[in-house]
Amino acid sequence: MMTLLILTLMALTAQITTSFSQPPKLPSSSPSRLTFRTHPPATSLFALNRGSTVAIITPMTPTGEIDYDSYKALVHWHIREGTDGLCVLGTTGEAAVMTMEERERVLEATMEAKGDSDISIIVGTGTINPQTCIEFSKQALAHGADGALVVTPYYVKPTPAGLVNHFKTIAEAVPDLPIVLYNVPSRTGCDMQPETVSMVKDACNGVVVGIKEATGDVSRVSPIKSLCGSDFLMWSGDDETGSEFVLSGGDGVISVSANCAPNAMSRIMKAALDGDRSTVEALNGPLKPMHDKLFVESNPIPVNTRLRADAE
């Protein structure tokens, strides 16, 4: 099953990338693919890469158990295809329904498959209870994660002061794990405004280093960078607008589409970071229907269905 899954995914990527008449090649000065990075590190302080980070799925068996072998094969595939980072145990990875022991095994499988590559590992550790976030973050740190993706508390609709307190509590408890804020109001009912992002960053003494901004509002890049500093990392959480987000000054995308087209998404982000709009449009145009169709129902239903169908 594992071999079939990976061969099918590789065929799918080939089908997508060959639709480009002349896919751009990385410049000769770029590191070799064998170094597993298409862009330089985003910061000298933390090993968080700019570019295409996949919000990776968690393969499961027909009985609902995690297929760890297929998961490790997916990680290997993403490294070969040039993906810059893995966002594991997130919404797309269905971590909300995992036990602590299952999270442990996913982290172990991630680090085993990562090996000595320098692909970034961001672990989803956010939930409504800050004490649970702390437990998840300590677990991620113990397994060598490069950062924690921490969503705003959902359902309770916290005030700006409540958000500051939430993230500060986590940052003070786990100060050695960089935090990437996650703003996704369509799921949480809480929209963290740029001013609040700045307040949270300032209150957390250097632990908060970036944000996954999933509103699809490209106009937020400029005020957040202005308030938080040019070194504050910004990933789009919206595939449809992700390339424009980076062309506007963002640092990358945490992508669902990269599950199906990792090499194409890596090339798109490389071009966007280089400010090459014409190449971005040429590469991203054929992927636009996929960006849309992967969200015809709640994520991760479509992406899991797509990959399962391709594997069969």
JSON list of N, CA, C and O in Angstrom, two decimals, residues 210-242:
[
{"chain": "A", "resi": 210, "resn": "GLY", "atom": "N", "xyz": [6.48, 34.49, 14.19]},
{"chain": "A", "resi": 210, "resn": "GLY", "atom": "CA", "xyz": [5.77, 34.60, 12.93]},
{"chain": "A", "resi": 210, "resn": "GLY", "atom": "C", "xyz": [4.31, 34.27, 13.07]},
{"chain": "A", "resi": 210, "resn": "GLY", "atom": "O", "xyz": [3.80, 34.04, 14.17]},
{"chain": "A", "resi": 211, "resn": "ILE", "atom": "N", "xyz": [3.62, 34.26, 11.92]},
{"chain": "A", "resi": 211, "resn": "ILE", "atom": "CA", "xyz": [2.19, 34.00, 11.90]},
{"chain": "A", "resi": 211, "resn": "ILE", "atom": "C", "xyz": [1.81, 33.27, 10.62]},
{"chain": "A", "resi": 211, "resn": "ILE", "atom": "O", "xyz": [2.37, 33.52, 9.54]},
{"chain": "A", "resi": 212, "resn": "LYS", "atom": "N", "xyz": [0.88, 32.34, 10.75]},
{"chain": "A", "resi": 212, "resn": "LYS", "atom": "CA", "xyz": [0.16, 31.78, 9.61]},
{"chain": "A", "resi": 212, "resn": "LYS", "atom": "C", "xyz": [-1.14, 32.57, 9.51]},
{"chain": "A", "resi": 212, "resn": "LYS", "atom": "O", "xyz": [-2.01, 32.44, 10.35]},
{"chain": "A", "resi": 213, "resn": "GLU", "atom": "N", "xyz": [-1.24, 33.39, 8.48]},
{"chain": "A", "resi": 213, "resn": "GLU", "atom": "CA", "xyz": [-2.38, 34.28, 8.31]},
{"chain": "A", "resi": 213, "resn": "GLU", "atom": "C", "xyz": [-3.31, 33.67, 7.26]},
{"chain": "A", "resi": 213, "resn": "GLU", "atom": "O", "xyz": [-3.02, 33.67, 6.07]},
{"chain": "A", "resi": 214, "resn": "ALA", "atom": "N", "xyz": [-4.43, 33.11, 7.72]},
{"chain": "A", "resi": 214, "resn": "ALA", "atom": "CA", "xyz": [-5.30, 32.32, 6.85]},
{"chain": "A", "resi": 214, "resn": "ALA", "atom": "C", "xyz": [-6.62, 33.01, 6.54]},
{"chain": "A", "resi": 214, "resn": "ALA", "atom": "O", "xyz": [-7.61, 32.34, 6.22]},
{"chain": "A", "resi": 215, "resn": "THR", "atom": "N", "xyz": [-6.64, 34.34, 6.59]},
{"chain": "A", "resi": 215, "resn": "THR", "atom": "CA", "xyz": [-7.86, 35.04, 6.22]},
{"chain": "A", "resi": 215, "resn": "THR", "atom": "C", "xyz": [-8.01, 35.18, 4.71]},
{"chain": "A", "resi": 215, "resn": "THR", "atom": "O", "xyz": [-9.10, 35.43, 4.21]},
{"chain": "A", "resi": 216, "resn": "GLY", "atom": "N", "xyz": [-6.90, 35.03, 3.98]},
{"chain": "A", "resi": 216, "resn": "GLY", "atom": "CA", "xyz": [-6.92, 35.29, 2.55]},
{"chain": "A", "resi": 216, "resn": "GLY", "atom": "C", "xyz": [-6.82, 36.77, 2.22]},
{"chain": "A", "resi": 216, "resn": "GLY", "atom": "O", "xyz": [-6.92, 37.16, 1.05]},
{"chain": "A", "resi": 217, "resn": "ASP", "atom": "N", "xyz": [-6.62, 37.59, 3.23]},
{"chain": "A", "resi": 217, "resn": "ASP", "atom": "CA", "xyz": [-6.53, 39.05, 3.06]},
{"chain": "A", "resi": 217, "resn": "ASP", "atom": "C", "xyz": [-5.08, 39.45, 2.88]},
{"chain": "A", "resi": 217, "resn": "ASP", "atom": "O", "xyz": [-4.34, 39.63, 3.85]},
{"chain": "A", "resi": 218, "resn": "VAL", "atom": "N", "xyz": [-4.68, 39.61, 1.62]},
{"chain": "A", "resi": 218, "resn": "VAL", "atom": "CA", "xyz": [-3.29, 39.94, 1.30]},
{"chain": "A", "resi": 218, "resn": "VAL", "atom": "C", "xyz": [-2.89, 41.30, 1.86]},
{"chain": "A", "resi": 218, "resn": "VAL", "atom": "O", "xyz": [-1.72, 41.55, 2.17]},
{"chain": "A", "resi": 219, "resn": "SER", "atom": "N", "xyz": [-3.86, 42.19, 2.04]},
{"chain": "A", "resi": 219, "resn": "SER", "atom": "CA", "xyz": [-3.55, 43.54, 2.52]},
{"chain": "A", "resi": 219, "resn": "SER", "atom": "C", "xyz": [-3.02, 43.55, 3.95]},
{"chain": "A", "resi": 219, "resn": "SER", "atom": "O", "xyz": [-2.53, 44.58, 4.41]},
{"chain": "A", "resi": 220, "resn": "ARG", "atom": "N", "xyz": [-3.07, 42.44, 4.65]},
{"chain": "A", "resi": 220, "resn": "ARG", "atom": "CA", "xyz": [-2.58, 42.40, 6.03]},
{"chain": "A", "resi": 220, "resn": "ARG", "atom": "C", "xyz": [-1.05, 42.26, 6.10]},
{"chain": "A", "resi": 220, "resn": "ARG", "atom": "O", "xyz": [-0.46, 42.48, 7.16]},
{"chain": "A", "resi": 221, "resn": "VAL", "atom": "N", "xyz": [-0.43, 41.87, 5.00]},
{"chain": "A", "resi": 221, "resn": "VAL", "atom": "CA", "xyz": [1.01, 41.67, 5.04]},
{"chain": "A", "resi": 221, "resn": "VAL", "atom": "C", "xyz": [1.72, 42.95, 5.46]},
{"chain": "A", "resi": 221, "resn": "VAL", "atom": "O", "xyz": [2.57, 42.94, 6.37]},
{"chain": "A", "resi": 222, "resn": "SER", "atom": "N", "xyz": [1.40, 44.04, 4.81]},
{"chain": "A", "resi": 222, "resn": "SER", "atom": "CA", "xyz": [2.11, 45.29, 5.06]},
{"chain": "A", "resi": 222, "resn": "SER", "atom": "C", "xyz": [1.97, 45.79, 6.50]},
{"chain": "A", "resi": 222, "resn": "SER", "atom": "O", "xyz": [2.98, 46.09, 7.14]},
{"chain": "A", "resi": 223, "resn": "PRO", "atom": "N", "xyz": [0.74, 45.88, 7.06]},
{"chain": "A", "resi": 223, "resn": "PRO", "atom": "CA", "xyz": [0.65, 46.38, 8.43]},
{"chain": "A", "resi": 223, "resn": "PRO", "atom": "C", "xyz": [1.28, 45.46, 9.46]},
{"chain": "A", "resi": 223, "resn": "PRO", "atom": "O", "xyz": [1.87, 45.94, 10.44]},
{"chain": "A", "resi": 224, "resn": "ILE", "atom": "N", "xyz": [1.20, 44.15, 9.27]},
{"chain": "A", "resi": 224, "resn": "ILE", "atom": "CA", "xyz": [1.81, 43.23, 10.23]},
{"chain": "A", "resi": 224, "resn": "ILE", "atom": "C", "xyz": [3.33, 43.35, 10.18]},
{"chain": "A", "resi": 224, "resn": "ILE", "atom": "O", "xyz": [4.00, 43.41, 11.22]},
{"chain": "A", "resi": 225, "resn": "LYS", "atom": "N", "xyz": [3.90, 43.42, 8.97]},
{"chain": "A", "resi": 225, "resn": "LYS", "atom": "CA", "xyz": [5.34, 43.60, 8.85]},
{"chain": "A", "resi": 225, "resn": "LYS", "atom": "C", "xyz": [5.77, 44.93, 9.45]},
{"chain": "A", "resi": 225, "resn": "LYS", "atom": "O", "xyz": [6.82, 45.03, 10.11]},
{"chain": "A", "resi": 226, "resn": "SER", "atom": "N", "xyz": [4.97, 45.96, 9.23]},
{"chain": "A", "resi": 226, "resn": "SER", "atom": "CA", "xyz": [5.30, 47.28, 9.75]},
{"chain": "A", "resi": 226, "resn": "SER", "atom": "C", "xyz": [5.29, 47.30, 11.27]},
{"chain": "A", "resi": 226, "resn": "SER", "atom": "O", "xyz": [6.18, 47.88, 11.91]},
{"chain": "A", "resi": 227, "resn": "LEU", "atom": "N", "xyz": [4.30, 46.63, 11.86]},
{"chain": "A", "resi": 227, "resn": "LEU", "atom": "CA", "xyz": [4.16, 46.63, 13.32]},
{"chain": "A", "resi": 227, "resn": "LEU", "atom": "C", "xyz": [5.14, 45.67, 14.00]},
{"chain": "A", "resi": 227, "resn": "LEU", "atom": "O", "xyz": [5.61, 45.93, 15.11]},
{"chain": "A", "resi": 228, "resn": "CYS", "atom": "N", "xyz": [5.41, 44.55, 13.35]},
{"chain": "A", "resi": 228, "resn": "CYS", "atom": "CA", "xyz": [6.19, 43.48, 13.99]},
{"chain": "A", "resi": 228, "resn": "CYS", "atom": "C", "xyz": [7.64, 43.40, 13.53]},
{"chain": "A", "resi": 228, "resn": "CYS", "atom": "O", "xyz": [8.44, 42.69, 14.14]},
{"chain": "A", "resi": 229, "resn": "GLY", "atom": "N", "xyz": [7.97, 44.10, 12.46]},
{"chain": "A", "resi": 229, "resn": "GLY", "atom": "CA", "xyz": [9.33, 44.07, 11.96]},
{"chain": "A", "resi": 229, "resn": "GLY", "atom": "C", "xyz": [9.47, 43.22, 10.72]},
{"chain": "A", "resi": 229, "resn": "GLY", "atom": "O", "xyz": [8.74, 42.24, 10.53]},
{"chain": "A", "resi": 230, "resn": "SER", "atom": "N", "xyz": [10.43, 43.55, 9.87]},
{"chain": "A", "resi": 230, "resn": "SER", "atom": "CA", "xyz": [10.60, 42.84, 8.61]},
{"chain": "A", "resi": 230, "resn": "SER", "atom": "C", "xyz": [11.04, 41.40, 8.80]},
{"chain": "A", "resi": 230, "resn": "SER", "atom": "O", "xyz": [10.86, 40.55, 7.92]},
{"chain": "A", "resi": 231, "resn": "ASP", "atom": "N", "xyz": [11.63, 41.07, 9.98]},
{"chain": "A", "resi": 231, "resn": "ASP", "atom": "CA", "xyz": [12.07, 39.71, 10.23]},
{"chain": "A", "resi": 231, "resn": "ASP", "atom": "C", "xyz": [10.97, 38.83, 10.82]},
{"chain": "A", "resi": 231, "resn": "ASP", "atom": "O", "xyz": [11.19, 37.64, 11.09]},
{"chain": "A", "resi": 232, "resn": "PHE", "atom": "N", "xyz": [9.79, 39.40, 11.04]},
{"chain": "A", "resi": 232, "resn": "PHE", "atom": "CA", "xyz": [8.65, 38.63, 11.53]},
{"chain": "A", "resi": 232, "resn": "PHE", "atom": "C", "xyz": [8.12, 37.81, 10.36]},
{"chain": "A", "resi": 232, "resn": "PHE", "atom": "O", "xyz": [7.70, 38.36, 9.34]},
{"chain": "A", "resi": 233, "resn": "LEU", "atom": "N", "xyz": [8.15, 36.50, 10.48]},
{"chain": "A", "resi": 233, "resn": "LEU", "atom": "CA", "xyz": [7.81, 35.60, 9.38]},
{"chain": "A", "resi": 233, "resn": "LEU", "atom": "C", "xyz": [6.31, 35.52, 9.17]},
{"chain": "A", "resi": 233, "resn": "LEU", "atom": "O", "xyz": [5.55, 35.39, 10.13]},
{"chain": "A", "resi": 234, "resn": "MET", "atom": "N", "xyz": [5.90, 35.55, 7.91]},
{"chain": "A", "resi": 234, "resn": "MET", "atom": "CA", "xyz": [4.48, 35.49, 7.58]},
{"chain": "A", "resi": 234, "resn": "MET", "atom": "C", "xyz": [4.23, 34.44, 6.51]},
{"chain": "A", "resi": 234, "resn": "MET", "atom": "O", "xyz": [4.74, 34.54, 5.39]},
{"chain": "A", "resi": 235, "resn": "TRP", "atom": "N", "xyz": [3.46, 33.43, 6.88]},
{"chain": "A", "resi": 235, "resn": "TRP", "atom": "CA", "xyz": [3.02, 32.41, 5.94]},
{"chain": "A", "resi": 235, "resn": "TRP", "atom": "C", "xyz": [1.53, 32.61, 5.65]},
{"chain": "A", "resi": 235, "resn": "TRP", "atom": "O", "xyz": [0.73, 32.82, 6.57]},
{"chain": "A", "resi": 236, "resn": "SER", "atom": "N", "xyz": [1.16, 32.51, 4.40]},
{"chain": "A", "resi": 236, "resn": "SER", "atom": "CA", "xyz": [-0.25, 32.48, 4.05]},
{"chain": "A", "resi": 236, "resn": "SER", "atom": "C", "xyz": [-0.81, 31.10, 4.37]},
{"chain": "A", "resi": 236, "resn": "SER", "atom": "O", "xyz": [-0.14, 30.09, 4.19]},
{"chain": "A", "resi": 237, "resn": "GLY", "atom": "N", "xyz": [-2.04, 31.08, 4.84]},
{"chain": "A", "resi": 237, "resn": "GLY", "atom": "CA", "xyz": [-2.73, 29.81, 5.04]},
{"chain": "A", "resi": 237, "resn": "GLY", "atom": "C", "xyz": [-3.82, 29.59, 4.02]},
{"chain": "A", "resi": 237, "resn": "GLY", "atom": "O", "xyz": [-4.73, 28.79, 4.23]},
{"chain": "A", "resi": 238, "resn": "ASP", "atom": "N", "xyz": [-3.73, 30.30, 2.89]},
{"chain": "A", "resi": 238, "resn": "ASP", "atom": "CA", "xyz": [-4.76, 30.25, 1.86]},
{"chain": "A", "resi": 238, "resn": "ASP", "atom": "C", "xyz": [-4.09, 30.03, 0.51]},
{"chain": "A", "resi": 238, "resn": "ASP", "atom": "O", "xyz": [-3.41, 30.92, -0.02]},
{"chain": "A", "resi": 239, "resn": "ASP", "atom": "N", "xyz": [-4.24, 28.83, -0.06]},
{"chain": "A", "resi": 239, "resn": "ASP", "atom": "CA", "xyz": [-3.56, 28.50, -1.30]},
{"chain": "A", "resi": 239, "resn": "ASP", "atom": "C", "xyz": [-3.97, 29.40, -2.46]},
{"chain": "A", "resi": 239, "resn": "ASP", "atom": "O", "xyz": [-3.16, 29.74, -3.32]},
{"chain": "A", "resi": 240, "resn": "GLU", "atom": "N", "xyz": [-5.22, 29.79, -2.49]},
{"chain": "A", "resi": 240, "resn": "GLU", "atom": "CA", "xyz": [-5.71, 30.59, -3.61]},
{"chain": "A", "resi": 240, "resn": "GLU", "atom": "C", "xyz": [-5.01, 31.94, -3.72]},
{"chain": "A", "resi": 240, "resn": "GLU", "atom": "O", "xyz": [-4.74, 32.43, -4.81]},
{"chain": "A", "resi": 241, "resn": "THR", "atom": "N", "xyz": [-4.70, 32.55, -2.57]},
{"chain": "A", "resi": 241, "resn": "THR", "atom": "CA", "xyz": [-4.06, 33.87, -2.56]},
{"chain": "A", "resi": 241, "resn": "THR", "atom": "C", "xyz": [-2.61, 33.81, -2.09]},
{"chain": "A", "resi": 241, "resn": "THR", "atom": "O", "xyz": [-1.98, 34.85, -1.93]},
{"chain": "A", "resi": 242, "resn": "GLY", "atom": "N", "xyz": [-2.10, 32.62, -1.86]},
{"chain": "A", "resi": 242, "resn": "GLY", "atom": "CA", "xyz": [-0.77, 32.48, -1.26]},
{"chain": "A", "resi": 242, "resn": "GLY", "atom": "C", "xyz": [0.36, 33.10, -2.06]},
{"chain": "A", "resi": 242, "resn": "GLY", "atom": "O", "xyz": [1.26, 33.75, -1.50]}
]
